[in-house]
Structures are given as C-alpha cells and as structure tokens.
Amino acid sequence: MASRPDRRHVAWFLAIAAVGLGLRLLFAPWLSGNDDLALAGPAIDLLHHGWQIPTSNYGADYGMTVPLAGIFAVLGVGLPQLGLLPLVVSIAGIYVAWRIGTILFDPVVGLIAAAAFACFPMSVQFSTLFFPDQPQGVAMAIAFLCGLNSARAVRGGAWWAVAAGAWWAYAYYVRIDAFFMGFVFLAAVGLGYIRWRHLFVIGGVTGVLVGAELVVFDRLTGNPFYHAELEERAANEVLSPTMNYRDLITYPKVMFLTPYEAGLHFYLLAAGMIGAVVRRRRPALMLAIWVAIFIVWLMFGIDPFHHPVRLKPQLGRYLQEISVPMTVLIGWFLVGLYRRVSRVGAMALGTVALVVAVVFMQFNLLNFEPALATVRATQAAERHGWFPLYADSQSAGIVAFLLYGSPLADQAHPAQQHDFLTGTTTFAAIPGRKAYLVINHDYVRQLHERNLETPITPDRFGMAATTVYTVNNPEPPLSYAILRALAALARWVAVPGLSAHIQATAHTVLLPDDARIYLLRRTP
C-alpha cells in the first residue's frame, strides 16, 4: 500500500481544499429552480407534517430530503441553507479523491486528484445546487474508501465494512441506481482491495438498510418497488417531439464536445483509462473498471418498469456519479506523465486544463440566468410592495420559496400551472382590480419548447398591463463577454451545424428582457 502523507502533503491538501472552496463560493449559482426546489418541497413537508407516503420521486429521495429537513429545522428556510449540504458534499469529494489517490498510489497522486476534483467545472457548478448527482457520487466514493480501509485496518476492519455498507445504502436513498456500486465492490474483491468476508458485511448492511424501505412500501402500498415506480412515472413527462432525453450522443457530447460543462477532464480521463489498460497497473485498472461500469449503465441502462423496455433518461449532470474515480485516474495519469515522459508537458497540460476549467466556471453561470432573473424580480417586488404577486409556472415555485415564512407569502400565487405528465397547462383567475404579474421569458420559452407548455402573456387575464420592472442579463458581465467571444470563435468551426447552433444559442442568451413585472389593472 502507499505511504502515508506527511505534514507537507497535508498542508498542500488543505491549500487545495481552500482553493476548491473559494471557487465554489465565487461561482456559486445557489438556485436553478428545477430539481432543487422539487426536493425542497418534500423537505418542508417532512419538517411540518412528518413522514407520509411519497407521491413523487422527489419525495422518496430520503437521502436528500431528510438532511435538508434537518437543516431547515435548525437554520431556517432560505437559499444559503438549500445550498449548504451540496457545498459540504463537494468539499468532501476533494478529500475523498485525495485519500483514495493516496491509498491506491501515493500522496502526490492523491494531491493531483484532489486538485482535479477541486477544479472540475461540473462539480463547481452543482456545488451549491440541491441536486442528487454529486451527493450520490461522493457517497459511493466514501463507501469505496471505507471498503479500502476495511482491508488495510490492523483492527476494526469489520467496522469499516459496516461503514461502507451504510454509505452505500445512503447513496441508494439519494438515488436508486447506486445499486450498480455492487459491481465495483466485486471488482475490488477480484483485484484484492476488499476481502470477501468484508464484502459480505458491506452487502448485508446495505441489504438491511435498503430492505427496510422495500418492506415499508410493500406493507403500505402493496408494492415493494414503489420507489422505483415513482422514478418510472417521473420519466413519462410529455415532451416536444424535438426533445430526446434518451439520445446515446448525450454523454459523449458532454464529455468531448461541450467543454464548458466538463472542461478537459474527460479527455484526461480517456488518456488515463487507455494508460491503465496499456500499463496494466492494478490500482489504475480498478478505477477504470469503476468508471466503465457506470458509463455503461448511464448510456445503456434500461427502464425495467416501462413497457416496452426503453433506455433510461440521460442527462449530462449524471456524470457526477463518477467524478471521484475520474479525478483520481486523472491524477495518476498526470503524475505518470510528469515522472516518466515530460515534466514540462505534464505541467503545461495541467495548466491548460486548469485555465479552461476556471474560464468555463464563469461561463456556466449563464445556465442559471433564468433563476437569477426571477430572484431579482422577486426582490424588486418585496422592495416596492408589488403584491398580490402572480407568476409563471416555473417562477411561482421560486417566488414561494424566497417568500417562505414572510408575511407576504400568502400574497404570492401561481398564475399558471403545467402538468408535465399530461402536457396540459391551466391558468389562474386573478380576482380584484389590481395585481402584479411576473413573467420570466426565458422559462416561458424553454418550457414551451421542451414540454409544450402554453405560453403565458399578460393580456390573458383580461386586465390592462403596464410594465413596472424589467430584468436584463442579470449574471456577471464577464460571463456574457465569454459567451460573445465563443460565438465569435464559432464562426471558424468547421462543422456548419455546430457553428450555427453555438451562435443561435449565444444570440438567445444575450437577449435582454429576461423577466418582467407587470401591473395588471381591471378596467371598468
């Protein structure tokens, strides 16, 4: 096994972790208005009403909703509280990458692995967003680290195995496809990193903890796989014919064609996996197998509860499930390149990867422009007392969350609601002679193009509409400057379709008038 890190290595790790924290706070979006608020709702319900049989897949994600309910109970409800758990998890990922890299290889590889995780754009982007992907990936990596420690421990190995099983079960309660971590543990046994007796302990603990859910749901609903059924229902949303969440190009595109989401990390991962196969280094092969298992599942996994059988939904953010083994393998590759091939080449490659990653961290804030526009509009409404306040379907959830616990909360209402499973849109009747309406034009356009939602307009309510507030491009100016530069460079892209797509996307994002508040008055 590798040598233990000395004080110098620990100091370097703390510096890397501090930089990672700084990057996450500097480029923190805090809110997307999508899955994060869909998970916050069940957490608030759990806090006030206790446990109930969930009616959505989000309500069954107890690995997310239970800790969040605890945070809300202690710290109150708000955006910083919503982003606290993912931020802690993201920093924990830096530590886990360091420890696994140190154990499997040496302290230097561990440090480069930690640095690779610290500057992984996707990790930074989701580090303050309450999404399940990064917590699940880090939880599985902690389970693997505990499994490694079970074999290394002179005494107490069985307790490390118990911890590994508990973390694996927790990963399942974050999202159920953590099941496939079992194949990683089998590979670790085959390669000599975990003992068979400890694997039985790991599996037994996980089985008991996960089995508790199966038993409870079986008794209360008659279906032990009720959780999986909820996941399957959620995947049946009505989509535009142009939208396809089961396209096999999704993950290759994110990994190799859109570096703003992942930087150069997946290029370095591919080099590391090739190196692992060519050099047949046992620890590198362990990581390559881990990555391969989940990439195969993500790309070719099926939805077993749907008839006919189909591929499971594919979203680029799911790749965070492999962020820890990926960054450890990157660390091994870069250190090997430095030691055996070219010091200058390795340092140059690492520097370029770092610069690209940081540039795109700034750029990626544009992904959350719609949410920030609604936040800015809500803040303006609070300042000016523009209530009662109605909002488009997506903005309504943001407004309600921001005003939670405020005396103004009962004066915020959805003007529009959309049923994603039936594809139907309904509009509220606005009573009284005067009200205010928030319309986020980015959300309206996105949901119409993706889910066929009927667009909301201020004239739909039979009242005279006057604009009182407009939000224009609320993200930092540097983010838009990077976008303009990329759009200019896209003219030189040899693939016409790709060039046109980049320029069209840039044009749409750069449009002003992201959100408006209208004063609605009923005329005699």
Short mmCIF file of C-alpha atoms in Angstrom, two decimals:
data_model
loop_
_atom_site.label_atom_id
_atom_site.label_comp_id
_atom_site.label_asym_id
_atom_site.label_seq_id
_atom_site.Cartn_x
_atom_site.Cartn_y
_atom_site.Cartn_z
CA MET A 1 0.00 0.00 0.00
CA ALA A 2 1.02 3.61 -0.50
CA SER A 3 2.92 5.59 2.08
CA ARG A 4 1.05 7.84 4.47
CA PRO A 5 1.01 11.57 3.65
CA ASP A 6 3.33 13.67 5.77
CA ARG A 7 2.66 17.14 7.15
CA ARG A 8 3.77 18.77 3.91
CA HIS A 9 1.24 16.78 1.92
CA VAL A 10 -1.48 17.59 4.44
CA ALA A 11 -0.65 21.29 4.13
CA TRP A 12 -0.87 21.04 0.34
CA PHE A 13 -4.21 19.29 0.62
CA LEU A 14 -5.60 21.99 2.90
CA ALA A 15 -4.46 24.63 0.39
CA ILE A 16 -6.17 22.75 -2.46
CA ALA A 17 -9.36 22.36 -0.42
CA ALA A 18 -9.30 26.09 0.37
CA VAL A 19 -8.95 26.92 -3.33
CA GLY A 20 -11.77 24.50 -4.12
CA LEU A 21 -13.99 26.17 -1.53
CA GLY A 22 -13.10 29.58 -2.91
CA LEU A 23 -14.00 28.54 -6.47
CA ARG A 24 -17.32 27.13 -5.30
CA LEU A 25 -18.25 30.27 -3.40
CA LEU A 26 -17.06 32.55 -6.21
CA PHE A 27 -19.03 30.76 -8.92
CA ALA A 28 -21.97 29.63 -6.80
CA PRO A 29 -25.35 29.81 -8.58
CA TRP A 30 -27.28 28.71 -5.42
CA LEU A 31 -30.54 28.13 -7.30
CA SER A 32 -31.75 26.53 -10.51
CA GLY A 33 -35.47 26.49 -9.82
CA ASN A 34 -35.80 22.87 -11.00
CA ASP A 35 -34.89 19.72 -9.04
CA ASP A 36 -33.60 21.75 -6.10
CA LEU A 37 -37.00 23.27 -5.36
CA ALA A 38 -38.73 19.98 -6.21
CA LEU A 39 -36.69 18.42 -3.39
CA ALA A 40 -37.11 21.39 -1.04
CA GLY A 41 -40.89 20.99 -1.10
CA PRO A 42 -40.93 17.45 0.37
CA ALA A 43 -38.27 18.51 2.91
CA ILE A 44 -40.50 21.34 4.13
CA ASP A 45 -43.49 18.97 4.23
CA LEU A 46 -41.43 16.47 6.23
CA LEU A 47 -40.46 19.20 8.66
CA HIS A 48 -44.03 20.32 9.30
CA HIS A 49 -46.15 17.20 8.75
CA GLY A 50 -43.83 14.29 9.43
CA TRP A 51 -43.37 11.27 7.19
CA GLN A 52 -46.07 10.45 4.65
CA ILE A 53 -46.21 8.06 1.72
CA PRO A 54 -44.46 9.97 -1.08
CA THR A 55 -46.41 10.78 -4.23
CA SER A 56 -43.42 11.81 -6.34
CA ASN A 57 -39.91 10.52 -6.94
CA TYR A 58 -38.54 13.60 -5.18
CA GLY A 59 -40.45 12.77 -2.02
CA ALA A 60 -38.86 9.31 -1.99
CA ASP A 61 -35.29 10.64 -2.23
CA TYR A 62 -34.79 10.46 1.52
CA GLY A 63 -31.02 10.82 1.28
CA MET A 64 -31.70 14.38 0.15
CA THR A 65 -34.97 15.41 1.81
CA VAL A 66 -34.26 14.16 5.34
CA PRO A 67 -30.92 16.01 5.77
CA LEU A 68 -32.46 19.12 4.20
CA ALA A 69 -35.40 18.99 6.61
CA GLY A 70 -32.86 18.87 9.44
CA ILE A 71 -31.01 21.88 8.04
CA PHE A 72 -34.25 23.82 7.69
CA ALA A 73 -35.24 22.88 11.23
CA VAL A 74 -32.00 24.28 12.66
CA LEU A 75 -31.14 27.16 10.31
CA GLY A 76 -34.47 28.09 8.77
CA VAL A 77 -35.54 28.05 5.13
CA GLY A 78 -33.52 30.04 2.60
CA LEU A 79 -31.12 29.87 -0.33
CA PRO A 80 -27.91 29.53 1.74
CA GLN A 81 -29.50 26.70 3.73
CA LEU A 82 -30.59 25.00 0.49
CA GLY A 83 -27.02 25.11 -0.83
CA LEU A 84 -25.27 24.06 2.39
CA LEU A 85 -25.43 20.27 2.01
CA PRO A 86 -24.21 20.15 -1.62
CA LEU A 87 -21.39 22.55 -0.73
CA VAL A 88 -20.22 20.34 2.14
CA VAL A 89 -20.52 17.27 -0.07
CA SER A 90 -18.49 18.89 -2.84
CA ILE A 91 -15.67 19.76 -0.45
CA ALA A 92 -15.88 16.22 0.95
CA GLY A 93 -15.35 14.99 -2.62
CA ILE A 94 -12.00 16.78 -2.70
CA TYR A 95 -10.99 14.95 0.48
CA VAL A 96 -12.18 11.55 -0.74
CA ALA A 97 -10.33 11.93 -4.06
CA TRP A 98 -7.17 12.78 -2.08
CA ARG A 99 -7.49 9.80 0.23
CA ILE A 100 -8.29 7.26 -2.49
CA GLY A 101 -5.46 8.56 -4.66
CA THR A 102 -3.05 8.37 -1.73
CA ILE A 103 -4.10 4.85 -0.75
CA LEU A 104 -4.12 3.38 -4.24
CA PHE A 105 -1.00 5.18 -5.48
CA ASP A 106 0.93 7.72 -3.40
CA PRO A 107 0.43 11.13 -1.72
CA VAL A 108 1.39 13.10 -4.84
CA VAL A 109 -1.22 11.35 -6.96
CA GLY A 110 -3.70 11.99 -4.16
CA LEU A 111 -2.96 15.71 -4.23
CA ILE A 112 -3.33 15.98 -8.01
CA ALA A 113 -6.57 14.00 -7.77
CA ALA A 114 -7.83 16.45 -5.15
CA ALA A 115 -6.85 19.37 -7.37
CA ALA A 116 -8.60 17.79 -10.36
CA PHE A 117 -11.79 17.41 -8.33
CA ALA A 118 -11.47 20.92 -6.89
CA CYS A 119 -11.44 22.46 -10.38
CA PHE A 120 -13.90 20.11 -12.11
CA PRO A 121 -16.39 22.59 -13.67
CA MET A 122 -19.42 20.34 -13.22
CA SER A 123 -18.62 19.84 -9.54
CA VAL A 124 -18.23 23.58 -9.04
CA GLN A 125 -21.42 24.31 -10.99
CA PHE A 126 -23.51 21.98 -8.81
CA SER A 127 -21.68 22.61 -5.53
CA THR A 128 -24.42 24.91 -4.23
CA LEU A 129 -27.35 23.38 -6.10
CA PHE A 130 -29.51 20.89 -4.26
CA PHE A 131 -29.32 18.15 -6.88
CA PRO A 132 -28.73 14.45 -6.08
CA ASP A 133 -25.96 13.64 -8.57
CA GLN A 134 -22.89 14.90 -6.72
CA PRO A 135 -24.05 13.69 -3.27
CA GLN A 136 -24.68 10.24 -4.72
CA GLY A 137 -21.29 10.11 -6.43
CA VAL A 138 -19.42 11.25 -3.34
CA ALA A 139 -21.39 8.89 -1.07
CA MET A 140 -20.46 5.94 -3.28
CA ALA A 141 -16.83 7.05 -3.23
CA ILE A 142 -16.90 7.27 0.58
CA ALA A 143 -18.31 3.73 0.63
CA PHE A 144 -15.41 2.60 -1.56
CA LEU A 145 -12.90 4.41 0.66
CA CYS A 146 -14.35 2.67 3.72
CA GLY A 147 -14.05 -0.63 1.86
CA LEU A 148 -10.37 0.06 1.19
CA ASN A 149 -9.86 0.86 4.85
CA SER A 150 -11.53 -2.40 5.87
CA ALA A 151 -8.72 -4.33 4.18
CA ARG A 152 -5.96 -2.01 5.41
CA ALA A 153 -7.02 -1.83 9.04
CA VAL A 154 -5.00 -3.86 11.50
CA ARG A 155 -8.03 -3.95 13.78
CA GLY A 156 -11.59 -2.88 13.22
CA GLY A 157 -11.80 -3.89 9.58
CA ALA A 158 -15.33 -5.17 10.04
CA TRP A 159 -16.46 -1.78 11.33
CA TRP A 160 -15.05 -0.13 8.22
CA ALA A 161 -17.09 -2.64 6.21
CA VAL A 162 -20.20 -1.67 8.18
CA ALA A 163 -19.49 1.98 7.39
CA ALA A 164 -19.06 1.11 3.71
CA GLY A 165 -22.43 -0.62 3.68
CA ALA A 166 -24.10 2.32 5.42
CA TRP A 167 -22.70 4.82 2.92
CA TRP A 168 -23.70 2.61 0.01
CA ALA A 169 -27.25 2.45 1.41
CA TYR A 170 -27.24 6.23 1.83
CA ALA A 171 -26.23 6.58 -1.84
CA TYR A 172 -29.24 4.41 -2.72
CA TYR A 173 -31.54 6.70 -0.74
CA VAL A 174 -30.12 9.62 -2.72
CA ARG A 175 -30.85 7.84 -5.99
CA ILE A 176 -31.64 4.19 -6.52
CA ASP A 177 -29.15 3.43 -9.28
CA ALA A 178 -26.42 3.33 -6.62
CA PHE A 179 -27.20 -0.40 -6.83
CA PHE A 180 -24.51 -0.67 -9.52
CA MET A 181 -21.83 0.13 -6.96
CA GLY A 182 -22.12 -3.56 -6.11
CA PHE A 183 -20.24 -4.43 -9.30
CA VAL A 184 -17.47 -2.03 -8.27
CA PHE A 185 -17.16 -3.81 -4.92
CA LEU A 186 -16.99 -7.18 -6.72
CA ALA A 187 -14.19 -5.84 -8.91
CA ALA A 188 -12.39 -4.57 -5.80
CA VAL A 189 -12.58 -8.06 -4.30
CA GLY A 190 -11.28 -9.60 -7.51
CA LEU A 191 -8.34 -7.21 -7.59
CA GLY A 192 -7.54 -7.75 -3.92
CA TYR A 193 -8.63 -4.40 -2.49
CA ILE A 194 -11.50 -5.73 -0.37
CA ARG A 195 -11.73 -9.11 1.38
CA TRP A 196 -14.64 -11.45 0.70
CA ARG A 197 -15.71 -11.52 4.33
CA HIS A 198 -15.87 -7.73 4.37
CA LEU A 199 -17.86 -7.73 1.13
CA PHE A 200 -20.48 -9.91 2.81
CA VAL A 201 -20.64 -7.40 5.67
CA ILE A 202 -20.97 -4.50 3.23
CA GLY A 203 -23.73 -6.25 1.31
CA GLY A 204 -25.51 -7.34 4.48
CA VAL A 205 -25.59 -3.84 5.98
CA THR A 206 -26.76 -2.32 2.71
CA GLY A 207 -29.36 -5.04 2.29
CA VAL A 208 -30.82 -4.42 5.73
CA LEU A 209 -30.96 -0.64 5.31
CA VAL A 210 -32.37 -0.75 1.79
CA GLY A 211 -34.63 -3.68 2.61
CA ALA A 212 -36.31 -1.59 5.28
CA GLU A 213 -37.69 0.67 2.56
CA LEU A 214 -38.88 -2.29 0.49
CA VAL A 215 -40.71 -3.77 3.48
CA VAL A 216 -42.34 -0.47 4.46
CA PHE A 217 -43.54 0.27 0.94
CA ASP A 218 -44.76 -3.30 0.49
CA ARG A 219 -46.90 -3.05 3.63
CA LEU A 220 -48.23 0.43 2.91
CA THR A 221 -48.70 0.31 -0.87
CA GLY A 222 -48.56 -3.39 -1.74
CA ASN A 223 -45.56 -2.71 -3.97
CA PRO A 224 -42.05 -3.18 -2.51
CA PHE A 225 -40.63 -1.37 -5.55
CA TYR A 226 -42.86 1.66 -5.10
CA HIS A 227 -39.80 3.94 -5.07
CA ALA A 228 -38.70 2.63 -8.46
CA GLU A 229 -42.26 3.01 -9.74
CA LEU A 230 -42.21 6.69 -8.76
CA GLU A 231 -38.97 7.14 -10.68
CA GLU A 232 -40.55 5.50 -13.72
CA ARG A 233 -43.62 7.74 -13.54
CA ALA A 234 -41.46 10.86 -13.45
CA ALA A 235 -39.71 9.75 -16.64
CA ASN A 236 -43.01 9.80 -18.54
CA GLU A 237 -43.37 13.58 -18.84
CA VAL A 238 -44.83 14.84 -22.10
CA LEU A 239 -42.06 16.30 -24.25
CA SER A 240 -41.83 18.15 -27.51
CA PRO A 241 -41.01 15.87 -30.47
CA THR A 242 -37.71 17.74 -30.77
CA MET A 243 -36.66 16.76 -27.24
CA ASN A 244 -34.99 13.41 -26.58
CA TYR A 245 -33.62 12.53 -23.15
CA ARG A 246 -32.66 9.04 -24.35
CA ASP A 247 -30.17 10.00 -27.03
CA LEU A 248 -26.95 7.95 -26.96
CA ILE A 249 -24.95 11.02 -28.03
CA THR A 250 -25.78 12.84 -24.76
CA TYR A 251 -22.80 11.69 -22.69
CA PRO A 252 -20.14 11.71 -25.47
CA LYS A 253 -21.29 15.23 -26.30
CA VAL A 254 -20.90 16.43 -22.70
CA MET A 255 -17.56 14.66 -22.27
CA PHE A 256 -15.87 15.68 -25.51
CA LEU A 257 -17.85 18.26 -27.49
CA THR A 258 -19.03 20.80 -24.90
CA PRO A 259 -16.01 21.61 -22.72
CA TYR A 260 -17.87 24.33 -20.86
CA GLU A 261 -19.63 21.63 -18.81
CA ALA A 262 -16.63 19.45 -18.02
CA GLY A 263 -13.51 21.30 -19.12
CA LEU A 264 -10.82 18.94 -20.39
CA HIS A 265 -11.41 16.42 -17.62
CA PHE A 266 -12.91 13.69 -19.78
CA TYR A 267 -10.10 13.95 -22.31
CA LEU A 268 -7.67 13.38 -19.44
CA LEU A 269 -9.90 10.56 -18.16
CA ALA A 270 -9.80 8.85 -21.56
CA ALA A 271 -6.00 9.12 -21.56
CA GLY A 272 -5.89 7.68 -18.04
CA MET A 273 -8.14 4.75 -18.95
CA ILE A 274 -6.03 3.93 -22.01
CA GLY A 275 -2.92 4.15 -19.84
CA ALA A 276 -4.47 1.83 -17.27
CA VAL A 277 -5.16 -0.81 -19.91
CA VAL A 278 -1.77 -0.46 -21.61
CA ARG A 279 0.30 -0.44 -18.43
CA ARG A 280 -1.95 -2.88 -16.55
CA ARG A 281 -1.45 -1.10 -13.26
CA ARG A 282 -3.78 -2.79 -10.79
CA PRO A 283 -4.99 0.37 -8.98
CA ALA A 284 -5.50 2.20 -12.28
CA LEU A 285 -7.45 -0.76 -13.63
CA MET A 286 -9.62 -0.68 -10.51
CA LEU A 287 -10.56 2.93 -11.21
CA ALA A 288 -11.04 2.32 -14.93
CA ILE A 289 -13.42 -0.56 -14.20
CA TRP A 290 -15.34 1.62 -11.74
CA VAL A 291 -15.73 4.37 -14.35
CA ALA A 292 -16.61 1.90 -17.12
CA ILE A 293 -19.35 0.23 -15.04
CA PHE A 294 -21.19 3.49 -14.52
CA ILE A 295 -20.65 4.86 -18.02
CA VAL A 296 -22.13 1.64 -19.45
CA TRP A 297 -25.08 1.93 -17.06
CA LEU A 298 -25.62 5.62 -17.78
CA MET A 299 -25.51 5.14 -21.55
CA PHE A 300 -27.19 1.77 -22.00
CA GLY A 301 -29.19 1.26 -18.81
CA ILE A 302 -32.85 0.48 -19.32
CA ASP A 303 -36.06 1.37 -17.54
CA PRO A 304 -37.26 -2.10 -16.42
CA PHE A 305 -40.66 -0.86 -15.27
CA HIS A 306 -41.68 0.56 -18.64
CA HIS A 307 -43.28 -1.48 -21.40
CA PRO A 308 -41.88 -1.67 -23.96
CA VAL A 309 -38.40 -1.57 -22.45
CA ARG A 310 -36.57 1.67 -23.18
CA LEU A 311 -33.34 3.43 -22.28
CA LYS A 312 -33.31 5.38 -19.02
CA PRO A 313 -33.22 9.19 -19.27
CA GLN A 314 -29.77 10.60 -19.99
CA LEU A 315 -28.66 13.95 -18.59
CA GLY A 316 -25.11 15.25 -18.59
CA ARG A 317 -25.16 16.03 -14.87
CA TYR A 318 -25.46 12.31 -14.09
CA LEU A 319 -21.75 12.03 -14.94
CA GLN A 320 -21.03 13.41 -11.47
CA GLU A 321 -21.58 9.85 -10.26
CA ILE A 322 -18.04 9.07 -11.49
CA SER A 323 -16.35 12.35 -10.57
CA VAL A 324 -14.19 10.84 -7.80
CA PRO A 325 -12.75 7.82 -9.66
CA MET A 326 -12.35 10.04 -12.73
CA THR A 327 -10.27 12.65 -10.91
CA VAL A 328 -8.12 10.02 -9.17
CA LEU A 329 -7.37 8.43 -12.53
CA ILE A 330 -6.55 11.87 -13.93
CA GLY A 331 -4.17 12.42 -11.02
CA TRP A 332 -2.41 9.11 -11.76
CA PHE A 333 -2.14 9.93 -15.46
CA LEU A 334 -0.69 13.43 -14.94
CA VAL A 335 1.79 12.29 -12.30
CA GLY A 336 2.89 9.41 -14.52
CA LEU A 337 3.30 11.78 -17.45
CA TYR A 338 5.39 14.08 -15.27
CA ARG A 339 7.61 11.31 -13.90
CA ARG A 340 8.09 9.17 -16.99
CA VAL A 341 7.58 11.26 -20.12
CA SER A 342 7.83 15.04 -19.81
CA ARG A 343 7.72 17.30 -16.81
CA VAL A 344 7.13 20.35 -19.00
CA GLY A 345 4.39 18.56 -20.94
CA ALA A 346 2.59 17.42 -17.82
CA MET A 347 2.73 20.86 -16.22
CA ALA A 348 1.60 22.54 -19.44
CA LEU A 349 -1.31 20.12 -19.84
CA GLY A 350 -2.37 20.57 -16.23
CA THR A 351 -2.16 24.37 -16.53
CA VAL A 352 -4.23 24.44 -19.71
CA ALA A 353 -6.85 22.18 -18.11
CA LEU A 354 -7.00 24.46 -15.05
CA VAL A 355 -7.36 27.65 -17.12
CA VAL A 356 -10.06 26.13 -19.32
CA ALA A 357 -11.93 24.88 -16.24
CA VAL A 358 -11.91 28.27 -14.47
CA VAL A 359 -12.94 30.17 -17.60
CA PHE A 360 -15.92 27.90 -18.05
CA MET A 361 -16.86 28.10 -14.38
CA GLN A 362 -17.55 31.79 -15.01
CA PHE A 363 -19.33 30.97 -18.26
CA ASN A 364 -21.52 28.29 -16.67
CA LEU A 365 -23.27 30.86 -14.51
CA LEU A 366 -25.30 31.65 -17.62
CA ASN A 367 -27.08 28.32 -17.20
CA PHE A 368 -28.83 29.87 -14.20
CA GLU A 369 -29.71 33.23 -15.72
CA PRO A 370 -33.47 32.44 -15.69
CA ALA A 371 -33.49 31.59 -11.98
CA LEU A 372 -31.49 34.70 -11.09
CA ALA A 373 -33.84 36.85 -13.17
CA THR A 374 -36.83 35.64 -11.14
CA VAL A 375 -34.89 36.17 -7.89
CA ARG A 376 -34.14 39.75 -8.92
CA ALA A 377 -37.78 40.34 -9.85
CA THR A 378 -38.98 38.93 -6.53
CA GLN A 379 -36.55 41.13 -4.61
CA ALA A 380 -37.85 44.16 -6.51
CA ALA A 381 -41.44 43.21 -5.70
CA GLU A 382 -40.54 42.99 -2.00
CA ARG A 383 -38.83 46.38 -2.05
CA HIS A 384 -41.74 48.12 -3.74
CA GLY A 385 -44.62 46.21 -2.18
CA TRP A 386 -45.89 44.90 -5.53
CA PHE A 387 -48.47 42.45 -4.19
CA PRO A 388 -50.52 40.37 -4.70
CA LEU A 389 -47.92 38.84 -6.99
CA TYR A 390 -48.70 36.17 -9.58
CA ALA A 391 -46.06 34.32 -11.58
CA ASP A 392 -45.50 31.95 -14.47
CA SER A 393 -45.37 28.25 -13.63
CA GLN A 394 -41.61 27.97 -13.09
CA SER A 395 -41.16 31.33 -11.38
CA ALA A 396 -44.03 30.63 -8.99
CA GLY A 397 -42.00 27.97 -7.16
CA ILE A 398 -39.04 30.32 -6.81
CA VAL A 399 -41.20 33.16 -5.53
CA ALA A 400 -42.89 30.88 -3.00
CA PHE A 401 -39.55 29.58 -1.72
CA LEU A 402 -37.99 33.05 -1.44
CA LEU A 403 -41.01 34.36 0.46
CA TYR A 404 -41.34 31.31 2.73
CA GLY A 405 -42.06 32.46 6.29
CA SER A 406 -42.61 36.05 5.16
CA PRO A 407 -45.85 37.93 5.85
CA LEU A 408 -46.05 38.35 2.08
CA ALA A 409 -46.00 34.61 1.38
CA ASP A 410 -49.80 34.28 1.26
CA GLN A 411 -49.91 37.06 -1.35
CA ALA A 412 -47.82 35.10 -3.88
CA HIS A 413 -49.73 32.87 -6.30
CA PRO A 414 -49.09 30.83 -9.44
CA ALA A 415 -50.75 32.42 -12.44
CA GLN A 416 -50.05 29.33 -14.50
CA GLN A 417 -49.63 25.61 -13.79
CA HIS A 418 -48.44 22.84 -16.06
CA ASP A 419 -48.97 19.09 -15.63
CA PHE A 420 -45.83 17.51 -17.06
CA LEU A 421 -47.35 14.02 -17.17
CA THR A 422 -50.41 15.03 -19.20
CA GLY A 423 -48.94 18.03 -21.01
CA THR A 424 -51.82 20.32 -20.02
CA THR A 425 -51.50 23.96 -18.96
CA THR A 426 -54.03 25.83 -16.82
CA PHE A 427 -54.24 29.49 -15.83
CA ALA A 428 -55.49 31.06 -12.64
CA ALA A 429 -58.33 33.55 -12.40
CA ILE A 430 -56.96 36.76 -10.90
CA PRO A 431 -59.55 38.39 -8.61
CA GLY A 432 -59.70 42.03 -7.63
CA ARG A 433 -59.00 45.15 -9.60
CA LYS A 434 -55.22 45.24 -9.24
CA ALA A 435 -52.39 42.71 -9.13
CA TYR A 436 -48.82 42.20 -10.27
CA LEU A 437 -47.55 39.51 -12.60
CA VAL A 438 -44.01 38.12 -13.01
CA ILE A 439 -43.27 36.56 -16.38
CA ASN A 440 -39.84 35.03 -16.91
CA HIS A 441 -39.49 34.96 -20.68
CA ASP A 442 -36.58 32.51 -20.53
CA TYR A 443 -38.66 29.97 -18.61
CA VAL A 444 -41.70 30.51 -20.81
CA ARG A 445 -39.67 29.87 -23.95
CA GLN A 446 -37.83 26.85 -22.50
CA LEU A 447 -40.95 25.11 -21.20
CA HIS A 448 -42.85 25.71 -24.40
CA GLU A 449 -40.02 24.27 -26.50
CA ARG A 450 -39.36 21.33 -24.14
CA ASN A 451 -42.70 20.42 -22.56
CA LEU A 452 -45.22 22.10 -24.91
CA GLU A 453 -46.39 24.37 -22.10
CA THR A 454 -48.85 27.02 -23.32
CA PRO A 455 -47.01 30.36 -23.07
CA ILE A 456 -48.30 32.91 -20.58
CA THR A 457 -48.86 36.51 -21.68
CA PRO A 458 -50.07 39.49 -19.63
CA ASP A 459 -53.16 40.00 -21.81
CA ARG A 460 -54.51 36.53 -20.99
CA PHE A 461 -56.20 37.74 -17.79
CA GLY A 462 -58.46 40.40 -19.29
CA MET A 463 -56.70 43.25 -17.49
CA ALA A 464 -54.69 46.21 -18.71
CA ALA A 465 -50.96 45.51 -18.34
CA THR A 466 -48.18 48.01 -17.72
CA THR A 467 -44.51 47.07 -17.30
CA VAL A 468 -43.12 48.28 -13.96
CA TYR A 469 -39.84 46.36 -13.80
CA THR A 470 -37.52 44.56 -16.22
CA VAL A 471 -34.57 42.26 -15.55
CA ASN A 472 -31.90 42.34 -18.26
CA ASN A 473 -28.95 39.90 -18.32
CA PRO A 474 -28.53 39.64 -14.52
CA GLU A 475 -25.39 37.45 -14.48
CA PRO A 476 -21.87 38.99 -14.18
CA PRO A 477 -20.79 40.90 -17.31
CA LEU A 478 -17.71 38.69 -17.69
CA SER A 479 -19.92 35.66 -18.29
CA TYR A 480 -21.61 37.40 -21.23
CA ALA A 481 -18.22 38.58 -22.54
CA ILE A 482 -17.01 34.97 -22.62
CA LEU A 483 -20.18 33.98 -24.47
CA ARG A 484 -19.64 36.70 -27.07
CA ALA A 485 -16.07 35.53 -27.56
CA LEU A 486 -17.20 31.91 -28.02
CA ALA A 487 -19.85 33.00 -30.51
CA ALA A 488 -17.20 34.86 -32.50
CA LEU A 489 -14.88 31.84 -32.45
CA ALA A 490 -17.74 29.60 -33.54
CA ARG A 491 -17.65 31.21 -36.97
CA TRP A 492 -14.43 29.32 -37.53
CA VAL A 493 -15.83 25.94 -36.52
CA ALA A 494 -15.59 23.58 -39.48
CA VAL A 495 -18.92 21.86 -38.72
CA PRO A 496 -21.66 24.18 -40.10
CA GLY A 497 -24.47 22.79 -37.94
CA LEU A 498 -22.43 23.11 -34.74
CA SER A 499 -21.32 26.63 -35.61
CA ALA A 500 -24.88 27.75 -36.29
CA HIS A 501 -26.11 26.12 -33.05
CA ILE A 502 -23.49 27.90 -30.93
CA GLN A 503 -24.25 31.28 -32.48
CA ALA A 504 -28.02 30.81 -32.18
CA THR A 505 -27.67 29.82 -28.51
CA ALA A 506 -25.47 32.85 -27.84
CA HIS A 507 -27.99 35.13 -29.53
CA THR A 508 -30.81 33.79 -27.35
CA VAL A 509 -28.89 34.08 -24.08
CA LEU A 510 -27.68 37.60 -24.88
CA LEU A 511 -31.21 38.87 -25.47
CA PRO A 512 -32.35 41.36 -22.81
CA ASP A 513 -35.74 41.31 -21.12
CA ASP A 514 -35.25 38.05 -19.20
CA ALA A 515 -38.11 38.77 -16.84
CA ARG A 516 -40.73 41.44 -16.32
CA ILE A 517 -43.14 42.52 -13.62
CA TYR A 518 -46.44 43.81 -14.95
CA LEU A 519 -49.03 45.88 -13.14
CA LEU A 520 -52.43 44.45 -14.02
CA ARG A 521 -55.48 46.71 -13.65
CA ARG A 522 -59.05 45.78 -14.33
CA THR A 523 -60.71 48.47 -16.39
CA PRO A 524 -64.41 49.31 -15.98
#
